[in-house]
Tab-separated table of C-alpha atoms in Angstrom:
chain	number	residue	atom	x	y	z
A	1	UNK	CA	-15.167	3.942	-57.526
A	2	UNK	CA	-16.821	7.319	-57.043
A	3	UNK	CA	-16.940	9.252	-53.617
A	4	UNK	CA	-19.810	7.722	-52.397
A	5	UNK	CA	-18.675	4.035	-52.642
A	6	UNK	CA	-15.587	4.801	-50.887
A	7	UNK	CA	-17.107	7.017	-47.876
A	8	UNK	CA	-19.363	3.556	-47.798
A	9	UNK	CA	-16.377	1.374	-48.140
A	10	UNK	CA	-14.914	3.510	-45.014
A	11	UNK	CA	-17.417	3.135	-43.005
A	12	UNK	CA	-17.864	-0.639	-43.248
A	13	UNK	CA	-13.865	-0.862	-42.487
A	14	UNK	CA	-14.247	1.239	-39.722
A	15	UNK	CA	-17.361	-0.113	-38.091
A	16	UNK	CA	-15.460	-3.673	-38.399
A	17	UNK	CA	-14.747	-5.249	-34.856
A	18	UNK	CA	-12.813	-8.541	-34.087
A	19	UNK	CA	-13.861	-11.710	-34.889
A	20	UNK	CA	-12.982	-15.225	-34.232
A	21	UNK	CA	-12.744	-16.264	-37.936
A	22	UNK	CA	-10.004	-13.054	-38.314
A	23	UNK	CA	-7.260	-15.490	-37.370
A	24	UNK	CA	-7.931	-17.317	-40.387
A	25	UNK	CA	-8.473	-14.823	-42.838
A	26	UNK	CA	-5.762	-13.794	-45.172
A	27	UNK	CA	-6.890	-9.793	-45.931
A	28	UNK	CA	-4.970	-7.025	-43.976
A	29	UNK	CA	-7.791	-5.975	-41.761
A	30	UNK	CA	-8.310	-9.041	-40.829
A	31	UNK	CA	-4.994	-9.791	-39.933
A	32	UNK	CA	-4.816	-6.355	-37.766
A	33	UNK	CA	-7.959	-7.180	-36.217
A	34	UNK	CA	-6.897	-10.583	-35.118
A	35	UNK	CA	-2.607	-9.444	-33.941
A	36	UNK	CA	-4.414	-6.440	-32.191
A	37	UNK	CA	-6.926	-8.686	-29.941
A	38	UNK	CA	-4.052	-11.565	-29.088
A	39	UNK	CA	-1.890	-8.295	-27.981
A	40	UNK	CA	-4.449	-6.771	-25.720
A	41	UNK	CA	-5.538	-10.666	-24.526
A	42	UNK	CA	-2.062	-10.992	-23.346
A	43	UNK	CA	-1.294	-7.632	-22.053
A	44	UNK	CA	-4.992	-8.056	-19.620
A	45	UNK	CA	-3.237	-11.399	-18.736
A	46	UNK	CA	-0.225	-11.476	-17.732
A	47	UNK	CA	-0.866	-7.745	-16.401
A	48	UNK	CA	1.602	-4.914	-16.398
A	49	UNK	CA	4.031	-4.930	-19.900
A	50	UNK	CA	7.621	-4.678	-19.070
A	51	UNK	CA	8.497	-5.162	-22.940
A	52	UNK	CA	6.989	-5.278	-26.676
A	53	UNK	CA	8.025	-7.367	-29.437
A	54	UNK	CA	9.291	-5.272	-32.763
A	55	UNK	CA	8.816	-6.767	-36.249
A	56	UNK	CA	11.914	-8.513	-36.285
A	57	UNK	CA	11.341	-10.029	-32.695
A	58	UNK	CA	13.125	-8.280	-30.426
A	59	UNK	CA	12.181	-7.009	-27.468
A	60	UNK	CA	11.699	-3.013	-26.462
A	61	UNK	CA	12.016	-2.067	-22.991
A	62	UNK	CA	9.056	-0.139	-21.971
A	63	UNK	CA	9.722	2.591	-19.359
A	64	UNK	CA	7.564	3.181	-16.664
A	65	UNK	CA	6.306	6.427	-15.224
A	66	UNK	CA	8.918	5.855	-12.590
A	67	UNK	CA	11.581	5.301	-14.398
A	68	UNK	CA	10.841	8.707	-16.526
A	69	UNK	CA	11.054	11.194	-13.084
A	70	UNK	CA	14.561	9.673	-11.529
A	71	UNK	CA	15.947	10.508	-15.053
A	72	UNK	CA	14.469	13.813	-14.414
């Protein structure tokens, strides 16, 4: 592949935006497209985040900006 297929190729992946079909699609993009948009669905509704998930499932506590200034 010679420079100007991959500057192409980079472009199309970055110009990519989520899609309902990205659920079912096996590729990596895909699959980042589709983990990305059910994490921002469920952080807009169940509102403010108190924890994330890691890769093996637990949970991580997320400090808030109070939290930070009484450890201050």
């Amino acid at each position: 592949m010679d420079s100007k297929e991959s500057k192409k190729d980079s472009l199309d992946i970055a110009g990519r935006i989520y899609d309902v079909s990205d659920y079912k699609r096996k590729d990596t993009l895909s699959s980042g497209l589709a983990k990305t948009h059910e994490q921002v669905s469920d952080t807009y509704t169940e509102g403010e985040m108190q924890s994330v998930d890691d890769v093996d499932g637990k949970n991580i506590e997320i400090k808030g900006e109070e939290a930070e200034e009484e450890s201050q």
